[in-house]
mmCIF file of C-alpha atoms in Angstrom:
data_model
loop_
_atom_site.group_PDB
_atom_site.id
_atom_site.type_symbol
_atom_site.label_atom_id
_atom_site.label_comp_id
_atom_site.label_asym_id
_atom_site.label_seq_id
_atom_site.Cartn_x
_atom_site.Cartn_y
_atom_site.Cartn_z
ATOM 1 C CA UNK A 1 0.000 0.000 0.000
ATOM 2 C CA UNK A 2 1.165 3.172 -0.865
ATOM 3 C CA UNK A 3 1.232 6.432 0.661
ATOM 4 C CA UNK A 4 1.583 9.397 -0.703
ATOM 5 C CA UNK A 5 2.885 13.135 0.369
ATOM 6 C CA UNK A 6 1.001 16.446 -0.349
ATOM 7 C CA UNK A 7 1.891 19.879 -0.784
ATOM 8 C CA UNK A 8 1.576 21.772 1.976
ATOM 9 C CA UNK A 9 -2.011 23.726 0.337
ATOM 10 C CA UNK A 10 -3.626 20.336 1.172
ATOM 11 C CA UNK A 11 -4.136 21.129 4.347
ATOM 12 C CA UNK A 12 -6.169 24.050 3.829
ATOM 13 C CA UNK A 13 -7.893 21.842 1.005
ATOM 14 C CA UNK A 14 -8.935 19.480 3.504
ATOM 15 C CA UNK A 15 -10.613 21.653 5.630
ATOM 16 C CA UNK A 16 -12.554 23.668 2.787
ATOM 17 C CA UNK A 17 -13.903 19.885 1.520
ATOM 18 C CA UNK A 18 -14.472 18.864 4.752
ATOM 19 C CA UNK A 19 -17.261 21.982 4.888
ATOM 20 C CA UNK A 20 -18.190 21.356 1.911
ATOM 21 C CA UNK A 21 -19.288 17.959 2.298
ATOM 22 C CA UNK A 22 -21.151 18.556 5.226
ATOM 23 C CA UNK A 23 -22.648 21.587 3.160
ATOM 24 C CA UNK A 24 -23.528 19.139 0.024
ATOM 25 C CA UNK A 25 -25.123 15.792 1.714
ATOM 26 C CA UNK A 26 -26.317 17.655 4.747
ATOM 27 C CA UNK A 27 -29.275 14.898 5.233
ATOM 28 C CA UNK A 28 -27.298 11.908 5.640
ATOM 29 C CA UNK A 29 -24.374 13.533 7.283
ATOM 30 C CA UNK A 30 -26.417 15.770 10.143
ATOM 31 C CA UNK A 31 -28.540 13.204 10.571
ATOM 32 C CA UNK A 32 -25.781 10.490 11.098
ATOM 33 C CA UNK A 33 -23.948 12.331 13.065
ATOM 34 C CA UNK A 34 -27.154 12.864 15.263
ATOM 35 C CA UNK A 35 -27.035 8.906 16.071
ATOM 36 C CA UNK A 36 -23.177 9.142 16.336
ATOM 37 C CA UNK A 37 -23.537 11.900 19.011
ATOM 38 C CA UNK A 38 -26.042 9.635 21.275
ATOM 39 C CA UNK A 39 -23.266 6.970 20.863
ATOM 40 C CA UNK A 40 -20.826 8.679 22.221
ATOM 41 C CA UNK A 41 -21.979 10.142 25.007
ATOM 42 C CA UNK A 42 -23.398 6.900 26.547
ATOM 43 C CA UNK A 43 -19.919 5.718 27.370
ATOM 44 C CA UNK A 44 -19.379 9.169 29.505
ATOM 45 C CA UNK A 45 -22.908 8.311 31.660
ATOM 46 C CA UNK A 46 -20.087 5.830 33.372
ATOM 47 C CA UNK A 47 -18.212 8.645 34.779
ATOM 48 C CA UNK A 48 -21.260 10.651 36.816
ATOM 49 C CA UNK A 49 -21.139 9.054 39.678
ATOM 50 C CA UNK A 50 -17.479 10.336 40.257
ATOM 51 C CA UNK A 51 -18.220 13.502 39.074
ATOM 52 C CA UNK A 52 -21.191 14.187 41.194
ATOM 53 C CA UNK A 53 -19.299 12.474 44.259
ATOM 54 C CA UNK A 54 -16.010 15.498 43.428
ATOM 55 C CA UNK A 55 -18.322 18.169 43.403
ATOM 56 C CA UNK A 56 -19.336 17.806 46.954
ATOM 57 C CA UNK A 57 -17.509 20.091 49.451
ATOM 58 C CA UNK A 58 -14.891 18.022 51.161
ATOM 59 C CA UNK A 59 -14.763 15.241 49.032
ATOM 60 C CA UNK A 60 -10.805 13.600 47.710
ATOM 61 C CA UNK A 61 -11.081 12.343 44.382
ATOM 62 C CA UNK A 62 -9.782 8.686 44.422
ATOM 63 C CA UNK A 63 -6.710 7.909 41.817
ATOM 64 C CA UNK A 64 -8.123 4.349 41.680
ATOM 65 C CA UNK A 65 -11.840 5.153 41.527
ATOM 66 C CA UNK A 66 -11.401 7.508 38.744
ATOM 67 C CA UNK A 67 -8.670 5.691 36.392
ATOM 68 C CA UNK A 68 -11.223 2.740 36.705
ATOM 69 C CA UNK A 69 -14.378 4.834 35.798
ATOM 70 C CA UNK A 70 -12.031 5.912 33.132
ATOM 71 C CA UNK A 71 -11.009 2.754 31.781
ATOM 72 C CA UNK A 72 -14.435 1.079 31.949
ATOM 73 C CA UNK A 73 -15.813 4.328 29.560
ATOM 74 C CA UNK A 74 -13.012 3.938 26.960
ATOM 75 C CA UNK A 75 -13.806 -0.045 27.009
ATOM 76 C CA UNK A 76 -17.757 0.827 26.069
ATOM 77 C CA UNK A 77 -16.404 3.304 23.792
ATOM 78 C CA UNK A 78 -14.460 0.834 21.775
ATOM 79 C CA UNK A 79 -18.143 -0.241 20.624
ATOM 80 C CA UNK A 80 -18.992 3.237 19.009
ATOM 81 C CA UNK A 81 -15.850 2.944 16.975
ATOM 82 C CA UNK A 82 -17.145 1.133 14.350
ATOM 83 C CA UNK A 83 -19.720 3.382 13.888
ATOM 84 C CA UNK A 84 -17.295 6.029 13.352
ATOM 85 C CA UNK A 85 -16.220 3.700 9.994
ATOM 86 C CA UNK A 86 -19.573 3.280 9.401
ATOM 87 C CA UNK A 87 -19.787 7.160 8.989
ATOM 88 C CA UNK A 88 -16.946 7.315 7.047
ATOM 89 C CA UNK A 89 -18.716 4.959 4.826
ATOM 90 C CA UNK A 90 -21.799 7.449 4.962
ATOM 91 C CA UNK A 91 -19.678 10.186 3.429
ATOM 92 C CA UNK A 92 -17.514 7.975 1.138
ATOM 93 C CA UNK A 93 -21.237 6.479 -0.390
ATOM 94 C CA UNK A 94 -22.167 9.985 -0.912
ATOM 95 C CA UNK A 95 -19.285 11.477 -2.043
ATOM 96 C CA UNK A 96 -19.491 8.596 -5.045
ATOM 97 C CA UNK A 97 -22.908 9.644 -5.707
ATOM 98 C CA UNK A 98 -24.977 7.033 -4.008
ATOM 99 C CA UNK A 99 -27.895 7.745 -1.687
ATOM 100 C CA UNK A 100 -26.580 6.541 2.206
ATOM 101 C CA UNK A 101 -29.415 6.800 4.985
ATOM 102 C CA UNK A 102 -28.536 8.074 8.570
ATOM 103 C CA UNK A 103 -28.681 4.524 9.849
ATOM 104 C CA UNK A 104 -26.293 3.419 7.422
ATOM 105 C CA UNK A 105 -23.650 3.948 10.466
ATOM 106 C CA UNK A 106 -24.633 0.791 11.642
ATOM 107 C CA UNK A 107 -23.840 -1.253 8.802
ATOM 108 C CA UNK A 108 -20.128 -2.207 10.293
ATOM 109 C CA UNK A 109 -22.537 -4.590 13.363
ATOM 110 C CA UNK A 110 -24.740 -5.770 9.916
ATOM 111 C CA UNK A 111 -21.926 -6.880 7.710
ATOM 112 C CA UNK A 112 -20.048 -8.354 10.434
ATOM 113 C CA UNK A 113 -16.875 -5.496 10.170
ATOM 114 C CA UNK A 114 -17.054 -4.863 13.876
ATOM 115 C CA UNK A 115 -14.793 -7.649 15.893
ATOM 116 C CA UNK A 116 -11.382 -6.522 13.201
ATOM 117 C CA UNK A 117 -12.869 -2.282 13.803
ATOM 118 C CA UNK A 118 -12.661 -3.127 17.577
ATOM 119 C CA UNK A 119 -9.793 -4.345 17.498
ATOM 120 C CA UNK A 120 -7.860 -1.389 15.226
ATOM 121 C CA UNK A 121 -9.758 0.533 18.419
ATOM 122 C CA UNK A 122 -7.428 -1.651 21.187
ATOM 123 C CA UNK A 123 -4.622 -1.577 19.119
ATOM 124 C CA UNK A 124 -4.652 2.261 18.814
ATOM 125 C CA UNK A 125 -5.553 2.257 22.649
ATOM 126 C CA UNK A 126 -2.361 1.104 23.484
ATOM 127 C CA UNK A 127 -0.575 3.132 21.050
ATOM 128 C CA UNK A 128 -1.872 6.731 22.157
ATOM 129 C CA UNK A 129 -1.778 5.566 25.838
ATOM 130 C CA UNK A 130 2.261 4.496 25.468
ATOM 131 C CA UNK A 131 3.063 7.978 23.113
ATOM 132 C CA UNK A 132 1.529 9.887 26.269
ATOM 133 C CA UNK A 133 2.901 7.987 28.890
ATOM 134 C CA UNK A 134 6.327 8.813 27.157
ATOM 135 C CA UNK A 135 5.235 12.700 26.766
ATOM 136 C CA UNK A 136 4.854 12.741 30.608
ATOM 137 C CA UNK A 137 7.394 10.495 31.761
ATOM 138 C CA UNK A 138 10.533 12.505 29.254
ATOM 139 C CA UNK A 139 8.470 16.285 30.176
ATOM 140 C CA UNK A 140 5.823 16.049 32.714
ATOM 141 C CA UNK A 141 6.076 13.634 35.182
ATOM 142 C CA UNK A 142 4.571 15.539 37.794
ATOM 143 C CA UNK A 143 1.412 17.021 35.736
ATOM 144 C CA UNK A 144 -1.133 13.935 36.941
ATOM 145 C CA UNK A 145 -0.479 14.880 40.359
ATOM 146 C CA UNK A 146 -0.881 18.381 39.763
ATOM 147 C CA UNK A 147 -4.106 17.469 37.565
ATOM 148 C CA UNK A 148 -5.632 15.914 40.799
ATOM 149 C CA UNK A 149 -4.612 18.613 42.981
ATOM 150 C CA UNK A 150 -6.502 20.559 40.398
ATOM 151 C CA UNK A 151 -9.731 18.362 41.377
ATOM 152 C CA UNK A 152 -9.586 18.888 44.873
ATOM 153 C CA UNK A 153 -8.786 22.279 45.080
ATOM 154 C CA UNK A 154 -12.035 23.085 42.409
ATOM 155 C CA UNK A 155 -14.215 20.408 44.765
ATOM 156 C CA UNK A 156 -13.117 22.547 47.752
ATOM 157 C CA UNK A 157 -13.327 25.715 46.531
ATOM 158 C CA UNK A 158 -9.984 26.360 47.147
ATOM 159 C CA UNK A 159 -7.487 28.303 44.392
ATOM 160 C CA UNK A 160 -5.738 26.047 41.917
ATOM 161 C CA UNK A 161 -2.185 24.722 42.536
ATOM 162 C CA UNK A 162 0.196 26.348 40.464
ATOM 163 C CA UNK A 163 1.346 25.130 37.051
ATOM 164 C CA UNK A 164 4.135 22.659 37.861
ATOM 165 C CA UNK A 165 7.727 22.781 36.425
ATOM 166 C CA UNK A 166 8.217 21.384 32.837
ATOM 167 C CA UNK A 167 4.635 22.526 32.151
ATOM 168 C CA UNK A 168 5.171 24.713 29.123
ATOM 169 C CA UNK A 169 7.642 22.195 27.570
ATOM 170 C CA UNK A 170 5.080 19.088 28.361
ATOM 171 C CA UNK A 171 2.285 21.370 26.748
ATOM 172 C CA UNK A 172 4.714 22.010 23.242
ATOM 173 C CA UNK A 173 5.510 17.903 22.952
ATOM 174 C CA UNK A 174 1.487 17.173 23.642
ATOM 175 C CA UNK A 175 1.377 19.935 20.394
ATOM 176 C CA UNK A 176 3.114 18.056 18.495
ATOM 177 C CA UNK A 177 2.012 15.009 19.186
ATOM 178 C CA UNK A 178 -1.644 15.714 18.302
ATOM 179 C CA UNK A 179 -0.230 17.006 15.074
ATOM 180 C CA UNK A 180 0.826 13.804 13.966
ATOM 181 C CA UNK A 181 -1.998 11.531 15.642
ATOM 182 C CA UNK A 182 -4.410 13.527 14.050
ATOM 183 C CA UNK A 183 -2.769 12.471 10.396
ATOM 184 C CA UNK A 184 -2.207 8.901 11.682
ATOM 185 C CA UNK A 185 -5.868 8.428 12.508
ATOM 186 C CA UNK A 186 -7.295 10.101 9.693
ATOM 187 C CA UNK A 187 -5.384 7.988 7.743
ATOM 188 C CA UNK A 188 -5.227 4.676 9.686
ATOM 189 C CA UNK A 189 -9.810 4.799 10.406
ATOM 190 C CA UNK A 190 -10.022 5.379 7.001
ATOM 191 C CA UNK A 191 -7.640 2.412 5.439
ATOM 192 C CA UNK A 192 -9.118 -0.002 8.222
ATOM 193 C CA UNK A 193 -13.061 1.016 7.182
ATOM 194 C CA UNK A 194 -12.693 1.838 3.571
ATOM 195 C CA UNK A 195 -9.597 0.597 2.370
ATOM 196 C CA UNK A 196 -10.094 -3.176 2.851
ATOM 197 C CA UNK A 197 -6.853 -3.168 4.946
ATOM 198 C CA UNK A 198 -5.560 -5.006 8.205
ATOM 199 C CA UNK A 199 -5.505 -3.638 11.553
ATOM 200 C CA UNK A 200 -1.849 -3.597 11.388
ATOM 201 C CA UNK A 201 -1.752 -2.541 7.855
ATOM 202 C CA UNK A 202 -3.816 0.256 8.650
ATOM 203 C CA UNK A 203 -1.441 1.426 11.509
ATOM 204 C CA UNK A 204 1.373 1.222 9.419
ATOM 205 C CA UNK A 205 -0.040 3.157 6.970
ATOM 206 C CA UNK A 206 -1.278 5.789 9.516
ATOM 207 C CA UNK A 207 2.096 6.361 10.415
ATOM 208 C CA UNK A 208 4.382 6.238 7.355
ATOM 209 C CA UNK A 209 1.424 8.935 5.511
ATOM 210 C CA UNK A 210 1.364 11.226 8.561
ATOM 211 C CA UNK A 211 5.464 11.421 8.670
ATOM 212 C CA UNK A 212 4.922 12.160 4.999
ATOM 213 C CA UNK A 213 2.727 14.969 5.663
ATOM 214 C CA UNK A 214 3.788 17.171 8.219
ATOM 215 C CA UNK A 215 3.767 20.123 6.693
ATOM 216 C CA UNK A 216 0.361 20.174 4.500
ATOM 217 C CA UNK A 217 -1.239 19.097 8.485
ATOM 218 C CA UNK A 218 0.037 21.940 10.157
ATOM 219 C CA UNK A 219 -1.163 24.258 7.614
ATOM 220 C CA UNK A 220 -4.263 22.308 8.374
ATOM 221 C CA UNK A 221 -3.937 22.853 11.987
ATOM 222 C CA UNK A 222 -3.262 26.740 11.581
ATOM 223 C CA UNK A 223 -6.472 26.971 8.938
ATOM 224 C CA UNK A 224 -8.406 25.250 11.025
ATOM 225 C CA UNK A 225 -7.279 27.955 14.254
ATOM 226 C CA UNK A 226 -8.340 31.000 12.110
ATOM 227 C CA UNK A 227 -11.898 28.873 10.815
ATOM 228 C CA UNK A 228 -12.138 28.250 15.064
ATOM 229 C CA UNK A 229 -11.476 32.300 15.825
ATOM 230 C CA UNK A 230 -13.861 33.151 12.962
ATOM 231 C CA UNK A 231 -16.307 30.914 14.067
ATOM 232 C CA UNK A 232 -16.010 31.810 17.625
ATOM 233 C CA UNK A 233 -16.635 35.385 16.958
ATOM 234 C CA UNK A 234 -20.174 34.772 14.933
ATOM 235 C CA UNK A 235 -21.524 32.941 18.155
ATOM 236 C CA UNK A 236 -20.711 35.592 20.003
ATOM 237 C CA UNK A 237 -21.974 38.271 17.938
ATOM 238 C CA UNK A 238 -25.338 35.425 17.826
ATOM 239 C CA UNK A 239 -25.323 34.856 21.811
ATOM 240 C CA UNK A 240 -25.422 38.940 21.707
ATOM 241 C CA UNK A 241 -28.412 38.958 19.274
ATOM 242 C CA UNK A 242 -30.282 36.110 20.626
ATOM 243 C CA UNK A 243 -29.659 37.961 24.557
ATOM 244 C CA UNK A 244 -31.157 41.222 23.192
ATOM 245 C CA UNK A 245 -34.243 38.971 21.985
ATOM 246 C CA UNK A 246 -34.633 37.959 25.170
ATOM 247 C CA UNK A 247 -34.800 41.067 26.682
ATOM 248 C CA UNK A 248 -37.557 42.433 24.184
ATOM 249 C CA UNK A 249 -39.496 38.978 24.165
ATOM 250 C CA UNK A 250 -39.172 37.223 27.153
ATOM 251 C CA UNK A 251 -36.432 34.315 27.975
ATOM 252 C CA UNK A 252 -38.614 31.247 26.533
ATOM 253 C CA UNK A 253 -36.925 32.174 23.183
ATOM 254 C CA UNK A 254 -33.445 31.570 24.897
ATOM 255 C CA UNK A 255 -34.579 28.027 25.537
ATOM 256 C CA UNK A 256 -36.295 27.732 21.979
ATOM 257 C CA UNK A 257 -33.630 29.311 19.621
ATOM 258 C CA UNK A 258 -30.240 28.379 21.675
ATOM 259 C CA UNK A 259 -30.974 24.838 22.205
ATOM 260 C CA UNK A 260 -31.726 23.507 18.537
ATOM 261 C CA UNK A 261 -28.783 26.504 17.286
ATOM 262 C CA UNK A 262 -26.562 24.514 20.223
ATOM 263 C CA UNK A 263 -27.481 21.001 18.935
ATOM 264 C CA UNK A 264 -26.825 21.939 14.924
ATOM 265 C CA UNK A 265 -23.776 23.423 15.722
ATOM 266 C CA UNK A 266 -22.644 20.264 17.326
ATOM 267 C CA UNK A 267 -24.026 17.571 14.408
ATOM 268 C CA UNK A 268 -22.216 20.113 12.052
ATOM 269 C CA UNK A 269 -18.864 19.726 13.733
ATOM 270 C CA UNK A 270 -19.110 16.064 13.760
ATOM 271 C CA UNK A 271 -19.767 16.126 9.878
ATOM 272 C CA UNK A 272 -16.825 18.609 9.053
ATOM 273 C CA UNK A 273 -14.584 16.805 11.798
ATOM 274 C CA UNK A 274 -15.352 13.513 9.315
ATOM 275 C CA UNK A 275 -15.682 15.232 6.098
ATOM 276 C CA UNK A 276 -11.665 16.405 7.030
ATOM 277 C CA UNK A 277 -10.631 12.927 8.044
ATOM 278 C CA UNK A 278 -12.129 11.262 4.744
ATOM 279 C CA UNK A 279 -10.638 13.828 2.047
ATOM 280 C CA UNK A 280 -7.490 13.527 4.559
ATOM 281 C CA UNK A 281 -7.533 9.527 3.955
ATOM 282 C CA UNK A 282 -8.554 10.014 0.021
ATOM 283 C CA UNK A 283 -5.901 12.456 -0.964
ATOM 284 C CA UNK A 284 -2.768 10.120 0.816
ATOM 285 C CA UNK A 285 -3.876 6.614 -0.230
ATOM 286 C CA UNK A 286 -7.707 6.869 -1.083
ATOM 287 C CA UNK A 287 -6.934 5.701 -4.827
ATOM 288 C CA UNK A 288 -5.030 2.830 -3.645
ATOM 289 C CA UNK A 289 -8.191 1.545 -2.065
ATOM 290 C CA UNK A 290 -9.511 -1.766 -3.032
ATOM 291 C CA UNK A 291 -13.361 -1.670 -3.957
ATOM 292 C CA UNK A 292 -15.892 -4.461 -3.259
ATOM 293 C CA UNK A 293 -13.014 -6.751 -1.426
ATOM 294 C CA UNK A 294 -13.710 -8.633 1.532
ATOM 295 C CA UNK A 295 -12.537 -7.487 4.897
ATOM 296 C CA UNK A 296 -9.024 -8.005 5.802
ATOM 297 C CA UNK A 297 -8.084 -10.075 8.753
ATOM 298 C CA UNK A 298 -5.842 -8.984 11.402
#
C-alpha cells in the first residue's frame, strides 16, 4: 500500500472539503452524526457518579476510583468505533454519488466489520496511551499529580495549585504530538473502514502517511485555528443577538432558539470533523483503495 505526500495547500484543502461535504449531503451527514452523538456520550454516563461524588464540598477524588471509571468508559467506547467507519462509509457512499441513509452507520454490526474495527480501536488504545505515557514520563512527570490537585482544590473551593515545572515544555511535545496523531488516525480509520486493509496494515499506513505529511497538516492545523477564531466570533456576535431577543421577548426564546442553534452546531462539527478525516484519507492513499473486497483479517 502506498502512501503518498502532499503539498503543503492540502491542508487548507482538507478543511474547505471537509465543509463542503457537510454543506452538500447535509441529510445523511447531520442526521448520522445525530445517532453518532447519542453513541458517544453513553460511554461518559459511566463517569457521573465520580463527578457528582467530586463536586461535593470536602470530598478527595480517588486515583483508583477515577482511572477505573475511566477505563471502563473507553472499554464501552471501543463499541462506538465502528460506527465512526460506518460514517466514514456514509460520506464515502455519498461522495461517489450514491444515496446513504442516517442509519447506514450501523452497517459495520450488519456486515459483520465490527470484531477486526474493535480491534484497530485496542490496538490504537495502546498506542496513544504508550506515546503519552512517554510525553509525561521525558516532560511532565509531575502534571497527573498536579491534575488531581486541580480536582480537589475546584471540589473545595480552594485556588488552583500552580502550574508545575516542565509545564510549558510538556504542553509544546502534547502539540506536536496531536499534530501527527491527528494524520495517523485520519489515515489509519479510514484504510481499516474503507480501504479493505488489516488492523496492522492500517497502523502502518497511519504512520508512514502522517510522517509524509507534516507540513500540509500543520497548515491544516493553523487553517483550522483562524476557521475556530472566525467561528467563535459569529456565536458571540449570535449569543449577543439572541440575549437582546430575550430582553424584548421574554427568555422562553433563549430556551427555543439556543438549544436547537446549540445542537446543529454540534451535528455540524461532527460532519466537518469527518468530512476532514475522509478527504485527509482520500488524498494520501484513497486511490489505492480496493473496492468491493472482503474485509481483511488482522
Amino acid at each position: 500500500m502506498t502512501t503518498r505526500s502532499k503539498g503543503p495547500g492540502a491542508g487548507f484543502g482538507w478543511l474547505t472539503r471537509g465543509i463542503d461535504v457537510a454543506r452538500r449531503h447535509p441529510r445523511p451527514l447531520l442526521g448520522g452524526a445525530g445517532l453518532l452523538l447519542v453513541a458517544c456520550l453513553l460511554p461518559s454516563l459511566a463517569t457521573l457518579p465520580f463527578q457528582f461524588h467530586a463536586m461535593q464540598p470536602g470530598a478527595q477524588p480517588n486515583p483508583v476510583v477515577f482511572g477505573g471509571l475511566m477505563l471502563f468508559s473507553m472499554l464501552l467506547g471501543l463499541l462506538v468505533v465502528p460506527l465512526y467507519a460506518g460514517y466514514l462509509q456514509v460520506i464515502d457512499a455519498a461522495e461517489r454519488g450514491q444515496r446513504p441513509r442516517a442509519r447506514d452507520i450501523f452497517k459495520p454490526y450488519a456486515q459483520g466489520q465490527a470484531p477486526r474495527l474493535i480491534g484497530y480501536a485496542l490496538v490504537l488504545m495502546v498506542v496513544f496511551v504508550a506515546l503519552f505515557a512517554l510525553v509525561l514520563l521525558a516532560a511532565g512527570g509531575g502534571l497527573v499529580g498536579w491534575y488531581m490537585q486541580a480536582i480537589a482544590a475546584q471540589a473545595n473551593h480552594l485556588p488552583p495549585p500552580g502550574l508545575p515545572a516542565g509545564f510549558m515544555s510538556t504542553f509544546a511535545l502534547l502539540m506536536v504530538l496531536w499534530l501527527f496523531l491527528m494524520g495517523f488516525y485520519a489515515i489509519s480509520l479510514g484504510q481499516v473502514s474503507l480501504g479493505n486493509r488489516s488492523v496492522l496494515g492500517s497502523i502502518g499506513d497511519g504512520v508512514t502517511g502522517a510522517l509524509k505529511n507534516v507540513l500540509p497538516l500543520l497548515v491544516f492545523a493553523l487553517s483550522l485555528t483562524l476557521v475556530w477564531i472566525v467561528a467563535t466570533i459569529a456565536l458571540v456576535l449570535l449569543v449577543l443577538v439572541v440575549g437582546l431577543l430575550a430582553k424584548l421577548v421574554g427568555m422562553w426564546l433563549v430556551f427555543v432558539l439556543a438549544i436547537p442553534l446549540y445542537i446543529l452546531m454540534v451535528l455540524a462539527m461532527y460532519a466537518v470533523m469527518f468530512g476532514v478525516m475522509y478527504h485527509l484519507w482520500r488524498d494520501v492513499c484513497g486511490d489505492d483503495a480496493a473496492a468491493g473486497l472482503a474485509p481483511a483479517a488482522i
